[in-house]
Amino acid sequence: MHSRQIYTPLTIGSFFIASITGVLMLFELSSGGIRATHEWMSLLFVVASSFHIYANKRPFIKCFASTPLLIIIVSVLSGISLYAVSFNDLYAAKASFQLLTDIESSTLLPILDISHEEFLVRLTTIGITESKPEQSLYEIAQLHDRDVHDILELLVSP
C-alpha cells in the first residue's frame, strides 16, 4: 500500500476527531474520556500530518510558494493571540465561566435582565428555595449541593 493511501486517511480522521473533541472541551460538554481522546488523537494528527506532508512534499512546497506571505503571517499571529488570551493555563472560555459563577447574583442578574424574585422562582424548579443577593452562583450551588451548571442553565434558558 502506498504511503499516501495510509497517511492521508489517518490525517483526515484524526483531524476530525481532534476537532470535534476540542469543540466539546471548549464548551465544557465533555467527560474525562473526551480530553484523553482529544490528546491522543491530536498526537496521532501531528504524526500522520508529518508523514502526509513528507509523502506530498512537492505539492506542499508549491502551496507555500504560491500562498501570499500575509495569509501565513495572519494565521501564525492568530494562533499566538489565542495563546495570549489564556489565563494561567485557563482558556478564556473557562476564565469567563469562573468569573460569571463567582460574582454576586445581585451584580449578574441585572445584566441578564432577571429580577431576584424571578431568579428565586427559577431556583425552585431545581429544588433550591432560598438565595441571597450577595451570594454567587457557585456559593448557591455549594450550599444546596447542586452543580453550578444547573443554576447557570436556569439563567440562560427562556
PDB file of C-alpha atoms in Angstrom:
ATOM      1  CA  MET A   1       0.000   0.000   0.000  1.00  0.00           C
ATOM      2  CA  HIS A   2       1.325   3.438  -0.946  1.00  0.00           C
ATOM      3  CA  SER A   3       2.148   5.812   1.936  1.00  0.00           C
ATOM      4  CA  ARG A   4      -0.373   8.397   0.665  1.00  0.00           C
ATOM      5  CA  GLN A   5      -3.136   5.788   0.955  1.00  0.00           C
ATOM      6  CA  ILE A   6      -2.272   5.365   4.653  1.00  0.00           C
ATOM      7  CA  TYR A   7      -1.311   8.839   5.857  1.00  0.00           C
ATOM      8  CA  THR A   8      -3.996  10.887   4.126  1.00  0.00           C
ATOM      9  CA  PRO A   9      -6.929   8.997   5.732  1.00  0.00           C
ATOM     10  CA  LEU A  10      -5.117   8.971   9.109  1.00  0.00           C
ATOM     11  CA  THR A  11      -4.607  12.728   8.857  1.00  0.00           C
ATOM     12  CA  ILE A  12      -8.227  13.385   7.906  1.00  0.00           C
ATOM     13  CA  GLY A  13      -9.686  11.035  10.527  1.00  0.00           C
ATOM     14  CA  SER A  14      -7.515  12.266  13.396  1.00  0.00           C
ATOM     15  CA  PHE A  15      -8.204  15.881  12.378  1.00  0.00           C
ATOM     16  CA  PHE A  16     -11.964  15.359  12.611  1.00  0.00           C
ATOM     17  CA  ILE A  17     -11.817  13.541  15.955  1.00  0.00           C
ATOM     18  CA  ALA A  18      -9.420  16.127  17.464  1.00  0.00           C
ATOM     19  CA  SER A  19     -11.612  18.953  16.133  1.00  0.00           C
ATOM     20  CA  ILE A  20     -14.862  17.532  17.493  1.00  0.00           C
ATOM     21  CA  THR A  21     -13.382  16.706  20.906  1.00  0.00           C
ATOM     22  CA  GLY A  22     -11.727  20.142  21.011  1.00  0.00           C
ATOM     23  CA  VAL A  23     -15.066  21.884  20.438  1.00  0.00           C
ATOM     24  CA  LEU A  24     -16.695  19.713  23.121  1.00  0.00           C
ATOM     25  CA  MET A  25     -13.948  20.687  25.558  1.00  0.00           C
ATOM     26  CA  LEU A  26     -14.205  24.378  24.658  1.00  0.00           C
ATOM     27  CA  PHE A  27     -17.889  24.443  25.524  1.00  0.00           C
ATOM     28  CA  GLU A  28     -17.339  22.204  28.570  1.00  0.00           C
ATOM     29  CA  LEU A  29     -19.552  19.460  27.151  1.00  0.00           C
ATOM     30  CA  SER A  30     -17.047  16.733  27.790  1.00  0.00           C
ATOM     31  CA  SER A  31     -16.218  13.974  30.210  1.00  0.00           C
ATOM     32  CA  GLY A  32     -12.764  12.753  31.181  1.00  0.00           C
ATOM     33  CA  GLY A  33     -12.661  10.363  28.233  1.00  0.00           C
ATOM     34  CA  ILE A  34     -13.134  13.215  25.752  1.00  0.00           C
ATOM     35  CA  ARG A  35      -9.991  15.002  26.955  1.00  0.00           C
ATOM     36  CA  ALA A  36      -7.902  11.814  26.743  1.00  0.00           C
ATOM     37  CA  THR A  37      -9.293  11.072  23.275  1.00  0.00           C
ATOM     38  CA  HIS A  38      -8.533  14.640  22.189  1.00  0.00           C
ATOM     39  CA  GLU A  39      -4.948  14.487  23.417  1.00  0.00           C
ATOM     40  CA  TRP A  40      -4.163  11.116  21.825  1.00  0.00           C
ATOM     41  CA  MET A  41      -5.900  11.928  18.547  1.00  0.00           C
ATOM     42  CA  SER A  42      -4.036  15.257  18.426  1.00  0.00           C
ATOM     43  CA  LEU A  43      -0.758  13.374  18.750  1.00  0.00           C
ATOM     44  CA  LEU A  44      -1.842  10.975  16.009  1.00  0.00           C
ATOM     45  CA  PHE A  45      -2.805  14.003  13.892  1.00  0.00           C
ATOM     46  CA  VAL A  46       0.676  15.531  14.320  1.00  0.00           C
ATOM     47  CA  VAL A  47       2.417  12.277  13.389  1.00  0.00           C
ATOM     48  CA  ALA A  48       0.071  11.465  10.486  1.00  0.00           C
ATOM     49  CA  SER A  49       0.287  15.065   9.202  1.00  0.00           C
ATOM     50  CA  SER A  50       4.069  14.953   9.287  1.00  0.00           C
ATOM     51  CA  PHE A  51       4.131  11.758   7.228  1.00  0.00           C
ATOM     52  CA  HIS A  52       1.407  13.152   4.943  1.00  0.00           C
ATOM     53  CA  ILE A  53       3.459  16.311   4.333  1.00  0.00           C
ATOM     54  CA  TYR A  54       6.562  14.218   3.656  1.00  0.00           C
ATOM     55  CA  ALA A  55       4.654  11.977   1.205  1.00  0.00           C
ATOM     56  CA  ASN A  56       3.295  15.098  -0.539  1.00  0.00           C
ATOM     57  CA  LYS A  57       6.341  17.348  -0.223  1.00  0.00           C
ATOM     58  CA  ARG A  58       6.306  18.673  -3.786  1.00  0.00           C
ATOM     59  CA  PRO A  59       2.673  19.885  -3.715  1.00  0.00           C
ATOM     60  CA  PHE A  60       3.244  21.142  -0.164  1.00  0.00           C
ATOM     61  CA  ILE A  61       6.256  23.251  -1.201  1.00  0.00           C
ATOM     62  CA  LYS A  62       4.307  24.576  -4.216  1.00  0.00           C
ATOM     63  CA  CYS A  63       1.451  25.538  -1.905  1.00  0.00           C
ATOM     64  CA  PHE A  64       3.760  27.668   0.235  1.00  0.00           C
ATOM     65  CA  ALA A  65       5.451  29.154  -2.801  1.00  0.00           C
ATOM     66  CA  SER A  66       2.111  30.334  -4.212  1.00  0.00           C
ATOM     67  CA  THR A  67       0.423  31.343  -0.933  1.00  0.00           C
ATOM     68  CA  PRO A  68       0.765  35.021  -0.092  1.00  0.00           C
ATOM     69  CA  LEU A  69       3.023  35.502   2.916  1.00  0.00           C
ATOM     70  CA  LEU A  70       0.386  37.706   4.556  1.00  0.00           C
ATOM     71  CA  ILE A  71      -2.003  34.736   4.943  1.00  0.00           C
ATOM     72  CA  ILE A  72       0.683  32.684   6.686  1.00  0.00           C
ATOM     73  CA  ILE A  73       1.595  35.603   8.971  1.00  0.00           C
ATOM     74  CA  VAL A  74      -2.064  36.234   9.894  1.00  0.00           C
ATOM     75  CA  SER A  75      -2.539  32.519  10.688  1.00  0.00           C
ATOM     76  CA  VAL A  76       0.520  32.406  12.938  1.00  0.00           C
ATOM     77  CA  LEU A  77      -0.418  35.665  14.693  1.00  0.00           C
ATOM     78  CA  SER A  78      -3.954  34.351  15.255  1.00  0.00           C
ATOM     79  CA  GLY A  79      -2.559  31.294  17.000  1.00  0.00           C
ATOM     80  CA  ILE A  80      -0.247  33.423  19.122  1.00  0.00           C
ATOM     81  CA  SER A  81      -3.076  35.774  20.094  1.00  0.00           C
ATOM     82  CA  LEU A  82      -5.282  32.834  21.153  1.00  0.00           C
ATOM     83  CA  TYR A  83      -2.462  31.647  23.371  1.00  0.00           C
ATOM     84  CA  ALA A  84      -2.030  35.154  24.765  1.00  0.00           C
ATOM     85  CA  VAL A  85      -5.655  35.360  25.955  1.00  0.00           C
ATOM     86  CA  SER A  86      -5.304  32.265  28.118  1.00  0.00           C
ATOM     87  CA  PHE A  87      -5.013  32.963  31.831  1.00  0.00           C
ATOM     88  CA  ASN A  88      -2.602  30.741  33.764  1.00  0.00           C
ATOM     89  CA  ASP A  89      -3.480  27.803  31.518  1.00  0.00           C
ATOM     90  CA  LEU A  90      -7.190  28.583  31.792  1.00  0.00           C
ATOM     91  CA  TYR A  91      -8.786  29.128  28.447  1.00  0.00           C
ATOM     92  CA  ALA A  92     -10.645  32.395  28.059  1.00  0.00           C
ATOM     93  CA  ALA A  93     -13.950  30.487  27.996  1.00  0.00           C
ATOM     94  CA  LYS A  94     -13.184  28.778  31.288  1.00  0.00           C
ATOM     95  CA  ALA A  95     -11.983  32.012  32.896  1.00  0.00           C
ATOM     96  CA  SER A  96     -15.174  33.746  31.726  1.00  0.00           C
ATOM     97  CA  PHE A  97     -17.262  30.918  33.154  1.00  0.00           C
ATOM     98  CA  GLN A  98     -15.483  31.210  36.505  1.00  0.00           C
ATOM     99  CA  LEU A  99     -15.984  34.965  36.553  1.00  0.00           C
ATOM    100  CA  LEU A 100     -19.678  34.514  35.772  1.00  0.00           C
ATOM    101  CA  THR A 101     -20.205  31.967  38.541  1.00  0.00           C
ATOM    102  CA  ASP A 102     -18.102  33.813  41.153  1.00  0.00           C
ATOM    103  CA  ILE A 103     -19.702  37.276  41.078  1.00  0.00           C
ATOM    104  CA  GLU A 104     -22.630  38.176  43.336  1.00  0.00           C
ATOM    105  CA  SER A 105     -26.022  37.342  41.861  1.00  0.00           C
ATOM    106  CA  SER A 106     -27.095  40.949  42.599  1.00  0.00           C
ATOM    107  CA  THR A 107     -24.477  42.050  40.050  1.00  0.00           C
ATOM    108  CA  LEU A 108     -25.144  39.312  37.493  1.00  0.00           C
ATOM    109  CA  LEU A 109     -28.950  39.241  37.404  1.00  0.00           C
ATOM    110  CA  PRO A 110     -29.477  42.851  36.193  1.00  0.00           C
ATOM    111  CA  ILE A 111     -27.054  42.214  33.335  1.00  0.00           C
ATOM    112  CA  LEU A 112     -29.234  39.276  32.288  1.00  0.00           C
ATOM    113  CA  ASP A 113     -32.403  41.333  32.874  1.00  0.00           C
ATOM    114  CA  ILE A 114     -33.678  38.915  35.534  1.00  0.00           C
ATOM    115  CA  SER A 115     -35.059  40.136  38.844  1.00  0.00           C
ATOM    116  CA  HIS A 116     -34.030  38.434  42.074  1.00  0.00           C
ATOM    117  CA  GLU A 117     -37.651  37.356  42.545  1.00  0.00           C
ATOM    118  CA  GLU A 118     -37.697  35.724  39.094  1.00  0.00           C
ATOM    119  CA  PHE A 119     -34.377  34.057  39.910  1.00  0.00           C
ATOM    120  CA  LEU A 120     -35.876  32.638  43.129  1.00  0.00           C
ATOM    121  CA  VAL A 121     -38.823  31.265  41.139  1.00  0.00           C
ATOM    122  CA  ARG A 122     -36.443  29.614  38.673  1.00  0.00           C
ATOM    123  CA  LEU A 123     -34.358  28.160  41.504  1.00  0.00           C
ATOM    124  CA  THR A 124     -37.412  26.429  42.961  1.00  0.00           C
ATOM    125  CA  THR A 125     -37.699  24.366  39.768  1.00  0.00           C
ATOM    126  CA  ILE A 126     -34.475  22.589  40.770  1.00  0.00           C
ATOM    127  CA  GLY A 127     -35.314  22.390  44.466  1.00  0.00           C
ATOM    128  CA  ILE A 128     -33.500  25.465  45.794  1.00  0.00           C
ATOM    129  CA  THR A 129     -35.834  27.512  47.969  1.00  0.00           C
ATOM    130  CA  GLU A 130     -33.614  30.365  49.096  1.00  0.00           C
ATOM    131  CA  SER A 131     -30.841  32.588  47.846  1.00  0.00           C
ATOM    132  CA  LYS A 132     -29.364  35.887  48.969  1.00  0.00           C
ATOM    133  CA  PRO A 133     -28.397  38.644  46.504  1.00  0.00           C
ATOM    134  CA  GLU A 134     -24.824  38.731  47.837  1.00  0.00           C
ATOM    135  CA  GLN A 135     -24.290  35.047  47.033  1.00  0.00           C
ATOM    136  CA  SER A 136     -22.592  33.948  43.850  1.00  0.00           C
ATOM    137  CA  LEU A 137     -23.987  31.172  41.678  1.00  0.00           C
ATOM    138  CA  TYR A 138     -21.127  28.993  42.871  1.00  0.00           C
ATOM    139  CA  GLU A 139     -21.975  29.646  46.534  1.00  0.00           C
ATOM    140  CA  ILE A 140     -25.649  28.898  45.928  1.00  0.00           C
ATOM    141  CA  ALA A 141     -24.715  25.634  44.215  1.00  0.00           C
ATOM    142  CA  GLN A 142     -22.367  24.628  47.039  1.00  0.00           C
ATOM    143  CA  LEU A 143     -24.898  25.429  49.788  1.00  0.00           C
ATOM    144  CA  HIS A 144     -27.587  23.324  48.124  1.00  0.00           C
ATOM    145  CA  ASP A 145     -25.336  20.502  46.878  1.00  0.00           C
ATOM    146  CA  ARG A 146     -26.059  21.298  43.229  1.00  0.00           C
ATOM    147  CA  ASP A 147     -23.924  21.652  40.139  1.00  0.00           C
ATOM    148  CA  VAL A 148     -23.324  25.287  39.227  1.00  0.00           C
ATOM    149  CA  HIS A 149     -24.130  24.377  35.597  1.00  0.00           C
ATOM    150  CA  ASP A 150     -27.739  23.640  36.655  1.00  0.00           C
ATOM    151  CA  ILE A 151     -28.102  27.140  38.073  1.00  0.00           C
ATOM    152  CA  LEU A 152     -26.425  28.798  35.117  1.00  0.00           C
ATOM    153  CA  GLU A 153     -28.752  26.911  32.787  1.00  0.00           C
ATOM    154  CA  LEU A 154     -31.718  28.471  34.614  1.00  0.00           C
ATOM    155  CA  LEU A 155     -30.356  31.923  33.812  1.00  0.00           C
ATOM    156  CA  VAL A 156     -29.839  31.383  30.113  1.00  0.00           C
ATOM    157  CA  SER A 157     -32.991  29.368  29.413  1.00  0.00           C
ATOM    158  CA  PRO A 158     -36.086  31.294  28.315  1.00  0.00           C
TER     159      PRO A 158
END
